[in-house]
CSV table of N, CA and C in Angstrom, one decimal:
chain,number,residue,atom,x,y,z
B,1,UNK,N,16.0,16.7,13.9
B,1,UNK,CA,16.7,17.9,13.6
B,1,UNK,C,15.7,19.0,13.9
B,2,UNK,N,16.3,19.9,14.3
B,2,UNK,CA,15.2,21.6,14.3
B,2,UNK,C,15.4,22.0,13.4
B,3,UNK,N,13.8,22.5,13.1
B,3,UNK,CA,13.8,23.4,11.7
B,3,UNK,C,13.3,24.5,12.6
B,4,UNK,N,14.5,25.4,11.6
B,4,UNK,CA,14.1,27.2,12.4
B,4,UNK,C,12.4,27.8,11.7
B,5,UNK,N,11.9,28.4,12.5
B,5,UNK,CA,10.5,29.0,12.3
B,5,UNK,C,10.6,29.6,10.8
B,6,UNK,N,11.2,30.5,10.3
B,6,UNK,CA,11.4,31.0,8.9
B,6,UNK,C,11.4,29.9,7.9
B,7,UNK,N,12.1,28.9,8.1
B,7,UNK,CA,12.2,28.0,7.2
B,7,UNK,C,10.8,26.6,7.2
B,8,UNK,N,10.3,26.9,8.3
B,8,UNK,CA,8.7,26.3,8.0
B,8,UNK,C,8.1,26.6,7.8
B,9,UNK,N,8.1,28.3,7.6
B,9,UNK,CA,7.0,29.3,7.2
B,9,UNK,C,7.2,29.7,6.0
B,10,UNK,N,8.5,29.2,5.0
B,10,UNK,CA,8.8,29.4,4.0
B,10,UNK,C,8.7,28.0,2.9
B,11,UNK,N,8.1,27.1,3.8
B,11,UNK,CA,8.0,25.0,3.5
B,11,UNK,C,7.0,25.8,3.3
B,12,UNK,N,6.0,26.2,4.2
B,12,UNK,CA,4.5,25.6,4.2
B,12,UNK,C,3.7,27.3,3.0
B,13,UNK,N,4.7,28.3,2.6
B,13,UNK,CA,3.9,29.0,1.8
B,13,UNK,C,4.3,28.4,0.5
B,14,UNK,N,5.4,27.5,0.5
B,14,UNK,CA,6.1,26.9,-1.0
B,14,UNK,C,5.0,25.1,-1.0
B,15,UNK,N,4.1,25.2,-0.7
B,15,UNK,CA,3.3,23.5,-1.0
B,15,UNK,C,3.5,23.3,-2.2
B,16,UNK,N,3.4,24.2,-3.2
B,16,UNK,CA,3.2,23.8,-4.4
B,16,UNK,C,4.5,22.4,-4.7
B,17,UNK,N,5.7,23.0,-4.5
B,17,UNK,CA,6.5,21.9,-4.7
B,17,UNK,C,6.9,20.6,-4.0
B,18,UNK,N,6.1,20.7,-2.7
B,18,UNK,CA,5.8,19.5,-2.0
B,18,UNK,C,4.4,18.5,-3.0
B,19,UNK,N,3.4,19.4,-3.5
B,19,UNK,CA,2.4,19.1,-3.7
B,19,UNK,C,3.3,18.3,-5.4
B,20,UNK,N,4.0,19.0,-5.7
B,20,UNK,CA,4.9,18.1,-7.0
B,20,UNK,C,5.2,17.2,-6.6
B,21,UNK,N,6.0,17.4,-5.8
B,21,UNK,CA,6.4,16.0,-5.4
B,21,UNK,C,5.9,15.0,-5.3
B,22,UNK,N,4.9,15.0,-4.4
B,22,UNK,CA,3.7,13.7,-4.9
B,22,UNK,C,2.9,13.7,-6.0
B,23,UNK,N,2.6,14.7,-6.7
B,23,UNK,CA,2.3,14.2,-7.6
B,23,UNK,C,3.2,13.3,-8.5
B,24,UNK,N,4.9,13.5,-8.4
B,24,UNK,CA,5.4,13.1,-9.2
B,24,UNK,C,5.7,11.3,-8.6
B,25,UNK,N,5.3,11.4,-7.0
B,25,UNK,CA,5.5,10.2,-6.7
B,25,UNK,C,3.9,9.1,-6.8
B,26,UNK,N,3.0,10.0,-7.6
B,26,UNK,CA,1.8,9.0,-8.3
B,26,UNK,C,1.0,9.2,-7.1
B,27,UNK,N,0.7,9.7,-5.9
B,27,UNK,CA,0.2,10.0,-4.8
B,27,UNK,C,-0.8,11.4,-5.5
B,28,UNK,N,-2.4,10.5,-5.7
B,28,UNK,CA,-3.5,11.3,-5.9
B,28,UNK,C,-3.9,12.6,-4.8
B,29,UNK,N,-4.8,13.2,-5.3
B,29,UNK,CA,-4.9,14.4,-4.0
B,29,UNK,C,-6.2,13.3,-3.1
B,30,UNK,N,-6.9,12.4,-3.9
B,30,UNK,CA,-8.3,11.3,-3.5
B,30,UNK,C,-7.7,10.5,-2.4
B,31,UNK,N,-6.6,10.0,-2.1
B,31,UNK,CA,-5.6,9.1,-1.6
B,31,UNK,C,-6.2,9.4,-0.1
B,32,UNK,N,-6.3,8.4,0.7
B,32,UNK,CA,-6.7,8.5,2.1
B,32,UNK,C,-5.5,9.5,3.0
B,33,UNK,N,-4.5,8.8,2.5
B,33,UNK,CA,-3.5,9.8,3.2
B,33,UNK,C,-2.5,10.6,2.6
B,34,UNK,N,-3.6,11.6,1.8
B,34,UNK,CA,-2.5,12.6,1.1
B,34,UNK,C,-2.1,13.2,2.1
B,35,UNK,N,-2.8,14.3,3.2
B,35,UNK,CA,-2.5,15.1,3.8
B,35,UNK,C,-1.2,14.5,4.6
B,36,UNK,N,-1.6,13.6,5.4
B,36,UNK,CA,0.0,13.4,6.0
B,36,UNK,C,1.2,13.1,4.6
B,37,UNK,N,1.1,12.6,3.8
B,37,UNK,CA,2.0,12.5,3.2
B,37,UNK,C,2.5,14.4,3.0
B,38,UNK,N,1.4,15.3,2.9
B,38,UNK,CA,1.8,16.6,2.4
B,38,UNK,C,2.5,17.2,3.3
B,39,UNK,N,1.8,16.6,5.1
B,39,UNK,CA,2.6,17.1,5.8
B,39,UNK,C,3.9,16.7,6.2
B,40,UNK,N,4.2,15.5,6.2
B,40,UNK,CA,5.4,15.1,6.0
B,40,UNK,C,6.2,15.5,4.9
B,41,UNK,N,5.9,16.4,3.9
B,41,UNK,CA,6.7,16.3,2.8
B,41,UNK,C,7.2,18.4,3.4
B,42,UNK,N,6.2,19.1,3.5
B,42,UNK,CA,6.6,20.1,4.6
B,42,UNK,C,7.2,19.9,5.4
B,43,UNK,N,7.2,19.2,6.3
B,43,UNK,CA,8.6,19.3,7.2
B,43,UNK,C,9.6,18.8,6.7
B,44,UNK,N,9.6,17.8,5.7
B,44,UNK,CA,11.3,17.3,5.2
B,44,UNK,C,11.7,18.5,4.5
B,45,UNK,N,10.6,19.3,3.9
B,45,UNK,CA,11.4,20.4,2.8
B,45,UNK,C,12.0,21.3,3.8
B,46,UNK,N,11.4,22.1,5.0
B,46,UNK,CA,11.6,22.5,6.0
B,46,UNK,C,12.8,22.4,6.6
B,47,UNK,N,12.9,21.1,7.1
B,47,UNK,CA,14.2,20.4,7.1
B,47,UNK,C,15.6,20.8,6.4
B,48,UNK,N,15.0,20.5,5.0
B,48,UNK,CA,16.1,21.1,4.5
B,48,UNK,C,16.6,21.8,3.7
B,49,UNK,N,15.2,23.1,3.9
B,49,UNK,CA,15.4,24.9,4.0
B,49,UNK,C,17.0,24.7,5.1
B,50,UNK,N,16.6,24.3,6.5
B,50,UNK,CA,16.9,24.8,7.6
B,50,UNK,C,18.8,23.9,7.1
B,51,UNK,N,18.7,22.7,7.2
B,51,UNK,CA,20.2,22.2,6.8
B,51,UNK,C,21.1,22.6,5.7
B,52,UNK,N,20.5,23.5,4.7
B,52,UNK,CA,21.5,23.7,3.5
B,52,UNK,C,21.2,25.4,3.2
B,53,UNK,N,21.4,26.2,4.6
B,53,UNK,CA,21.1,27.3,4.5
B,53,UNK,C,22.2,28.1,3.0
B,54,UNK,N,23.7,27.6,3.1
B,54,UNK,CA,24.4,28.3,2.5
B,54,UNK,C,24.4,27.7,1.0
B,55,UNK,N,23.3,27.0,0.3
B,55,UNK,CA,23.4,26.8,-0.8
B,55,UNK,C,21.9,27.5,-1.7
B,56,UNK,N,22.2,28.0,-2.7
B,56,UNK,CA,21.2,28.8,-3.7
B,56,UNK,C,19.4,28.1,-3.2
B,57,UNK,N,18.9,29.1,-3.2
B,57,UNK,CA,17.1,28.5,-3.4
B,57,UNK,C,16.9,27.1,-4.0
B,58,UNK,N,16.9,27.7,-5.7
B,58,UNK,CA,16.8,26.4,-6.2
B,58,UNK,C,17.5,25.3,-6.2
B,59,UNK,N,18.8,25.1,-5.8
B,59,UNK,CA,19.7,23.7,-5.2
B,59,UNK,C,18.9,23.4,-4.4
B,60,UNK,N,18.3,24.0,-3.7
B,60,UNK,CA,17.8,23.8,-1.9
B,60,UNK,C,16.4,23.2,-2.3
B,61,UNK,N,15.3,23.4,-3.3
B,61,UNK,CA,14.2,23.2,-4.0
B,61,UNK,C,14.6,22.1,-4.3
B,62,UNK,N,15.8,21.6,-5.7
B,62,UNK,CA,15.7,20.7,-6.3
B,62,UNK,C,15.9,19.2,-5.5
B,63,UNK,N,17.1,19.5,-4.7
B,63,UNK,CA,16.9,18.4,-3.6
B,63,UNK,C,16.4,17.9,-2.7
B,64,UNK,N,15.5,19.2,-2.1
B,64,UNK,CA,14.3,19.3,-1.3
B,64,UNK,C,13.0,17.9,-1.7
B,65,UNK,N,12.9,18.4,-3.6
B,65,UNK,CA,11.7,17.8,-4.4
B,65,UNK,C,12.3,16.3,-4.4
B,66,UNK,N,13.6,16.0,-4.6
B,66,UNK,CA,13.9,14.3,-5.0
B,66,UNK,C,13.5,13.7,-3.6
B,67,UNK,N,14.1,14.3,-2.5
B,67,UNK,CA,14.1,13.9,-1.0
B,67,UNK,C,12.8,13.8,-0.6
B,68,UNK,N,11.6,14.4,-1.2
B,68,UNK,CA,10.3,14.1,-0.8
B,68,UNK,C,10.0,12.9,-1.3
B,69,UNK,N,9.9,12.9,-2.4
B,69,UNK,CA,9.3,11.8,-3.5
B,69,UNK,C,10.0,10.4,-2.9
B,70,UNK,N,11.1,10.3,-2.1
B,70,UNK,CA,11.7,9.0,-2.1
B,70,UNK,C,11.5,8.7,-0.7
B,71,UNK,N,10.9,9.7,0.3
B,71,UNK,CA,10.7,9.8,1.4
B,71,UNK,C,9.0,9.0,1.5
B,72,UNK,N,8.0,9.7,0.1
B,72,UNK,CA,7.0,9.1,-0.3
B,72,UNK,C,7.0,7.9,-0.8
B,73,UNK,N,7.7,7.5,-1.3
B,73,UNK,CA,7.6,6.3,-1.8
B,73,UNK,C,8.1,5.1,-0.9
B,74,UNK,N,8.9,5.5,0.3
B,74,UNK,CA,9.4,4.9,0.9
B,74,UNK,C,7.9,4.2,1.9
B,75,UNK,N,7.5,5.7,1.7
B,75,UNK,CA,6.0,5.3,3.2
B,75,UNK,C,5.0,4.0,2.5
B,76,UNK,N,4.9,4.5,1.1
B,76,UNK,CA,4.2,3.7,0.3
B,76,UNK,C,4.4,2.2,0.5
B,77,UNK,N,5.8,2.5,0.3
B,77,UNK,CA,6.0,0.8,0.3
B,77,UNK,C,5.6,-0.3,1.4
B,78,UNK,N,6.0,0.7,2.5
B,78,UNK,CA,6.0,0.3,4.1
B,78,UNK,C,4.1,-0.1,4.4
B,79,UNK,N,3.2,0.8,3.7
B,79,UNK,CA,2.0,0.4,4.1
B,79,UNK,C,1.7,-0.2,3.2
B,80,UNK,N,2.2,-0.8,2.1
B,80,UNK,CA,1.8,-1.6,1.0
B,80,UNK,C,1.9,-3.2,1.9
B,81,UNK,N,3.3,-3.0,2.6
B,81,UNK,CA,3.9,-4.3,3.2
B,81,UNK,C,2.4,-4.6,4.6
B,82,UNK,N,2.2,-3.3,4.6
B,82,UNK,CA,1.8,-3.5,6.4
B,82,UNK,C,0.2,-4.5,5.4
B,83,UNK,N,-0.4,-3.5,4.8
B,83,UNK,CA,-1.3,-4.6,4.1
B,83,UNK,C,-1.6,-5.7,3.6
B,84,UNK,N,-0.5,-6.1,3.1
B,84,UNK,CA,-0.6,-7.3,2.7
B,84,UNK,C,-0.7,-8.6,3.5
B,85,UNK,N,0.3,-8.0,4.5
B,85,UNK,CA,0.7,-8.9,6.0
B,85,UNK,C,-1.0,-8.8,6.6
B,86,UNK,N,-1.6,-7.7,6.5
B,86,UNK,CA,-3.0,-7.8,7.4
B,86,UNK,C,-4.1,-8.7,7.0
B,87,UNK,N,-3.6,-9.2,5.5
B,87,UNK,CA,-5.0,-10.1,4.6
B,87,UNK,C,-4.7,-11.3,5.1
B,88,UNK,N,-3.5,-11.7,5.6
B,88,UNK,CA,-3.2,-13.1,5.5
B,88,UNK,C,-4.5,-13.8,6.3
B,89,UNK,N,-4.5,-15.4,5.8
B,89,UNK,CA,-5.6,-16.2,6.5
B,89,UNK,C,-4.7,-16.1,8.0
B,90,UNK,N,-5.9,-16.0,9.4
B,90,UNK,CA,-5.3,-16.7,10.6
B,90,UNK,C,-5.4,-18.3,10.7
B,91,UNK,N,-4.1,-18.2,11.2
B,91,UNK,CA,-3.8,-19.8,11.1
B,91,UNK,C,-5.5,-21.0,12.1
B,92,UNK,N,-4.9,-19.8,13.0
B,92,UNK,CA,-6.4,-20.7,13.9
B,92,UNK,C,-7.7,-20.6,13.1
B,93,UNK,N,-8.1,-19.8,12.6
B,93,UNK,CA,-9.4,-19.9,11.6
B,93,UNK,C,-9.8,-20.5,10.4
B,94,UNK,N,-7.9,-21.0,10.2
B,94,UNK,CA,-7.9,-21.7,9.1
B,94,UNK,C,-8.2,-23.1,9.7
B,95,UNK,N,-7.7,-23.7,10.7
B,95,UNK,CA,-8.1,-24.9,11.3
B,95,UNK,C,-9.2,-25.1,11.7
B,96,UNK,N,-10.2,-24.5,12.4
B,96,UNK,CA,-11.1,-24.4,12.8
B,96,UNK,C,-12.3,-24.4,11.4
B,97,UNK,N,-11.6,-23.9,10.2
B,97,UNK,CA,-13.1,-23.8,9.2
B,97,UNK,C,-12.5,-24.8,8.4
B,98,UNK,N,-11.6,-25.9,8.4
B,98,UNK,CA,-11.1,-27.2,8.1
B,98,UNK,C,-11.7,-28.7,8.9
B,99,UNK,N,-11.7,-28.3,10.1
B,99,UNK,CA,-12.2,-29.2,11.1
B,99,UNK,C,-13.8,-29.6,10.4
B,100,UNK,N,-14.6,-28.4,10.2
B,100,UNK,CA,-15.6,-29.0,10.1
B,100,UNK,C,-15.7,-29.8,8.4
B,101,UNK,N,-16.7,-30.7,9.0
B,101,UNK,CA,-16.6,-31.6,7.8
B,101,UNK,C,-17.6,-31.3,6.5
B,102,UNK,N,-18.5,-30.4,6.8
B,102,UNK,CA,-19.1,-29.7,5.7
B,102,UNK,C,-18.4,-28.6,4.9
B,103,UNK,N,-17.2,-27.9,6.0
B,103,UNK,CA,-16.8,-26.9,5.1
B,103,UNK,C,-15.8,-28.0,4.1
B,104,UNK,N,-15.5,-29.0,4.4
B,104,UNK,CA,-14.5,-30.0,3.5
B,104,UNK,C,-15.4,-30.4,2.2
B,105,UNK,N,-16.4,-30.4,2.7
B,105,UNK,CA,-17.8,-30.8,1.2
B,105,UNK,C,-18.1,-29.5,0.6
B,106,UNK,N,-17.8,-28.2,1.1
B,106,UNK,CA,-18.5,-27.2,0.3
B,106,UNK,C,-17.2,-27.0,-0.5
B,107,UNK,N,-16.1,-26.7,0.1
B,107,UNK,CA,-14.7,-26.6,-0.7
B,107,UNK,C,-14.5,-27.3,-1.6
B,108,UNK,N,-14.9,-28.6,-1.6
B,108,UNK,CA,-13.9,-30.1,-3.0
B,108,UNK,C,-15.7,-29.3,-3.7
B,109,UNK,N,-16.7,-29.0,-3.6
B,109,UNK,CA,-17.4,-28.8,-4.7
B,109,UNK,C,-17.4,-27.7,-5.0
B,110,UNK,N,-16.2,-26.7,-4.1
B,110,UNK,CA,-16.4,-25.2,-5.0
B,110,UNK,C,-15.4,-25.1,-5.7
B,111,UNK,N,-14.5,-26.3,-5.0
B,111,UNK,CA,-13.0,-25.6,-6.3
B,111,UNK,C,-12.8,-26.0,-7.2
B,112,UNK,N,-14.0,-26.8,-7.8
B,112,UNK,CA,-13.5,-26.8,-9.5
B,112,UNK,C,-14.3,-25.7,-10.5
B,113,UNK,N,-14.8,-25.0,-9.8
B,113,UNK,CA,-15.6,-23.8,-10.5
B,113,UNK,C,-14.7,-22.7,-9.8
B,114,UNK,N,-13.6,-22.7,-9.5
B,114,UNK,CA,-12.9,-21.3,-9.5
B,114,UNK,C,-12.4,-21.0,-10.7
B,115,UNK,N,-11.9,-19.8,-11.2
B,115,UNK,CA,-11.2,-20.0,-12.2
B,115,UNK,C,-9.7,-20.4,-11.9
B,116,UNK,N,-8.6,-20.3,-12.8
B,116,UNK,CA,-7.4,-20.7,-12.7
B,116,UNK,C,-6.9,-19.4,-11.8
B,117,UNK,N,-6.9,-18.4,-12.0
B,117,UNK,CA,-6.6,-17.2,-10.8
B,117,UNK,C,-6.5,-17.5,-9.5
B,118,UNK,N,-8.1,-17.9,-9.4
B,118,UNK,CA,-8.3,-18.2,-8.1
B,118,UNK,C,-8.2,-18.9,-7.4
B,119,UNK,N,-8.1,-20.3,-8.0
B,119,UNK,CA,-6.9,-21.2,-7.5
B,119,UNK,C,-5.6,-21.2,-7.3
B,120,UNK,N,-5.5,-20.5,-7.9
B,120,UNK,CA,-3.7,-20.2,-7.8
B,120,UNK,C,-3.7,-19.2,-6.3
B,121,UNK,N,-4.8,-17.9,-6.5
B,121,UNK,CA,-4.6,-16.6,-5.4
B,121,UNK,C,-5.0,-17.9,-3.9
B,122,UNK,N,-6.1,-18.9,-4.2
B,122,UNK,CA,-6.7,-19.7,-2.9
B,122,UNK,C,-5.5,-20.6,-2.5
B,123,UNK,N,-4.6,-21.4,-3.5
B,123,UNK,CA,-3.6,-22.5,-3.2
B,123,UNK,C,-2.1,-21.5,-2.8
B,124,UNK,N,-1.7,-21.0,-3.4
B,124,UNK,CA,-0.4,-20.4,-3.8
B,124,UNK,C,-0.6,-19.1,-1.9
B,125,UNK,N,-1.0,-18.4,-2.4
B,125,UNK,CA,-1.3,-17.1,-1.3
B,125,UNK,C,-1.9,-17.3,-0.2
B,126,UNK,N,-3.6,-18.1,0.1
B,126,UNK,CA,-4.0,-18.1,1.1
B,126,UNK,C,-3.5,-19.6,1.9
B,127,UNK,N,-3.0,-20.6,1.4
B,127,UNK,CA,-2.6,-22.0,1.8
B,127,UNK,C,-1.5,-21.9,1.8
B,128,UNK,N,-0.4,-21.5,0.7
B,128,UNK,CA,0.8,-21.6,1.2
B,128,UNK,C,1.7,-20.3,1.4
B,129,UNK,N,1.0,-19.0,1.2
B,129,UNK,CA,1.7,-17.8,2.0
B,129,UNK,C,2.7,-17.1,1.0
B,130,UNK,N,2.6,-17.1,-0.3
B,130,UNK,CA,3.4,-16.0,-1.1
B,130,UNK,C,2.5,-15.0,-0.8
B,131,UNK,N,3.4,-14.1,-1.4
B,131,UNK,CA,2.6,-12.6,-1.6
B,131,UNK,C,2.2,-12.7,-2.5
B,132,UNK,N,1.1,-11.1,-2.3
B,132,UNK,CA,0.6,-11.0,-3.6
B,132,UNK,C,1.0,-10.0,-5.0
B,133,UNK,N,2.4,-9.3,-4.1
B,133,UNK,CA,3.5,-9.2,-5.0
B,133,UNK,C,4.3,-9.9,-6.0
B,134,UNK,N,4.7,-11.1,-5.1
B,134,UNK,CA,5.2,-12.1,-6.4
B,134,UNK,C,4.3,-12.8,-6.9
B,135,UNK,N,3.5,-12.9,-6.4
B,135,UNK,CA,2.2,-13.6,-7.8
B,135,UNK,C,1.9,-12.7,-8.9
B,136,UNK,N,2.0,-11.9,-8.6
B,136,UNK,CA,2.0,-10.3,-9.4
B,136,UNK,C,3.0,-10.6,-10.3
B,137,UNK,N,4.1,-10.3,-9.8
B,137,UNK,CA,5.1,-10.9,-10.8
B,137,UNK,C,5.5,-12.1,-11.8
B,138,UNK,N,5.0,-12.6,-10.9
B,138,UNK,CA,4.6,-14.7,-11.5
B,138,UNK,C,3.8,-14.5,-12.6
B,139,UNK,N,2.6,-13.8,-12.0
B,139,UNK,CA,1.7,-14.2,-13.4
B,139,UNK,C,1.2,-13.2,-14.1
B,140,UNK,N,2.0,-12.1,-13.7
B,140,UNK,CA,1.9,-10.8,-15.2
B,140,UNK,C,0.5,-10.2,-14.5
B,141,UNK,N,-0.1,-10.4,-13.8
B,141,UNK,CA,-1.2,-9.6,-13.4
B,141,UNK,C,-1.2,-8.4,-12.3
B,142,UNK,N,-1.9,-7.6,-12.8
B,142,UNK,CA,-1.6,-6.4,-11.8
B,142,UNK,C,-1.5,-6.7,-10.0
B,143,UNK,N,-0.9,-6.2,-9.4
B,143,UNK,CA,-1.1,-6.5,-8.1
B,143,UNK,C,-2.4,-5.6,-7.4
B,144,UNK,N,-2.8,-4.8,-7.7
B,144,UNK,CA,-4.1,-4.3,-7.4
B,144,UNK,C,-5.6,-5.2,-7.8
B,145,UNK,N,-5.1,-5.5,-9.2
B,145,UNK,CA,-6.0,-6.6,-9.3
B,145,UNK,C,-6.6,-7.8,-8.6
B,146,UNK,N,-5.0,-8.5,-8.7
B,146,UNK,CA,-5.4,-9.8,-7.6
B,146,UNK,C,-5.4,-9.8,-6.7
B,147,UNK,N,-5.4,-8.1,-5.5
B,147,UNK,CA,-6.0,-8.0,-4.0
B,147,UNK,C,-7.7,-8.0,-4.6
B,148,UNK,N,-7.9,-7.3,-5.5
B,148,UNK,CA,-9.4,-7.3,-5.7
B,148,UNK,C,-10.1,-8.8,-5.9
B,149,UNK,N,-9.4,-9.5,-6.7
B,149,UNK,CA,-10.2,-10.7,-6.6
B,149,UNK,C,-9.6,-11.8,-5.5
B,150,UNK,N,-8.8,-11.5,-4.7
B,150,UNK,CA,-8.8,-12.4,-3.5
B,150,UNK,C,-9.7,-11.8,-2.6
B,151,UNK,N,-9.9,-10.8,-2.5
B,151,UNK,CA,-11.1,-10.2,-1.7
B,151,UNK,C,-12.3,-10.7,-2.2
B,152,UNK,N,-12.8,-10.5,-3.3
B,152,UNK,CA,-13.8,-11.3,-4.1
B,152,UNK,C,-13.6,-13.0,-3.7
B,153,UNK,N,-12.8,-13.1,-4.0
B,153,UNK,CA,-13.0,-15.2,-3.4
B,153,UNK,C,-13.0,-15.6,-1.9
B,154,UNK,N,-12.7,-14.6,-1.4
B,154,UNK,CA,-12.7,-14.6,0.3
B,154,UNK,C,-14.3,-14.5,0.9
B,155,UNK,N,-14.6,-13.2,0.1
B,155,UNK,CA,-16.3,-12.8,0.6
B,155,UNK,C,-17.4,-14.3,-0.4
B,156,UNK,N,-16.4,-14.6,-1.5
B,156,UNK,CA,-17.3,-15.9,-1.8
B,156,UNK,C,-17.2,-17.0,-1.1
B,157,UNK,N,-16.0,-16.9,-0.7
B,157,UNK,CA,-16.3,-18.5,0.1
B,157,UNK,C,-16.6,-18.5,1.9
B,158,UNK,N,-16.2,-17.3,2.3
B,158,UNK,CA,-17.4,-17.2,3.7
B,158,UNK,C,-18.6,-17.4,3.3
B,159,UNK,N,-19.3,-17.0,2.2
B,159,UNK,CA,-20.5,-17.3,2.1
B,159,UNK,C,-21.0,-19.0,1.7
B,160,UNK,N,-19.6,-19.6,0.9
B,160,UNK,CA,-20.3,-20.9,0.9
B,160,UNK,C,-19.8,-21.4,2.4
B,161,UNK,N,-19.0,-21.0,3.0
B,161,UNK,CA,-18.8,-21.7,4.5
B,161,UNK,C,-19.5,-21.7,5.3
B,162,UNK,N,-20.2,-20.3,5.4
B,162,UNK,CA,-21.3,-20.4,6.2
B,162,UNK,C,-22.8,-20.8,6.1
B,163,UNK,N,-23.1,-21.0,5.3
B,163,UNK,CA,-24.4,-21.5,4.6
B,163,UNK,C,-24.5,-23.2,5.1
């Protein structure tokens, strides 16, 4: 869609209610990608300055503000997904650090000193491929958490593999 010049110049002196928007969609200003989210949230309002010329300011604001936030949350989700997809073990490096017969002796003696988490994030997630969304869900623990400690059991056990 074209947004007429007036109505981007009327987005981008109005941020503040872009800048609501994310805040109301939990999007910190610390966030690696506030700015694109801000700028994208400028042009959707822009947008639709320019598509709902004949209805009052604030109609045009309040719909403006929901249409950001769900436009934000949408991106969120999509790079939540793109991440999660990016941790997965590669299948070939999973073979290859199997094959050898030491990493089979350092594994049967590290995994009974994981805790129960980690067996579950090591068996469940990295061996048989849930997310770590539904384990999230499964087992009541934050999903930010248990990217933190699969990352933690990952940097621990390249280190017993490679040693």
């Amino acid at each position: 869609m074209k947004v007429n010049r007036k109505a981007f110049i009327t987005a981008w002196h109005n941020q503040k209610l872009v800048r609501g928007a994310l805040k109301s969609a939990h999007v910190r200003m610390d966030y690696t990608n506030y700015e694109d989210f801000l700028q994208e949230g400028i042009i959707i309002y822009a947008e639709m300055l320019t598509r709902l010329t004949g209805r009052t300011r604030t109609e045009v604001d309040r719909l403006s503000f929901r249409k950001i936030i769900w436009h934000t949350l949408d991106l969120l989700r999509k790079q939540k997904r793109i991440t999660e997809q990016e941790i997965v073990f590669d299948s070939t490096e999973q073979v290859g650090l199997l094959d050898n017969w030491n990493n089979h002796l350092a594994l049967e003696q590290e995994l009974p000193q994981l805790t129960q988490v980690e067996r579950m994030l090591f068996f469940d997630h990295l061996l048989g491929g849930q997310t770590i969304s539904a384990l999230a869900q499964k087992t009541g623990i934050n999903r930010v958490q248990l990217q933190r400690l699969k990352r933690d059991l990952l940097y621990h056990l390249r280190e017993v593999l490679d040693n």
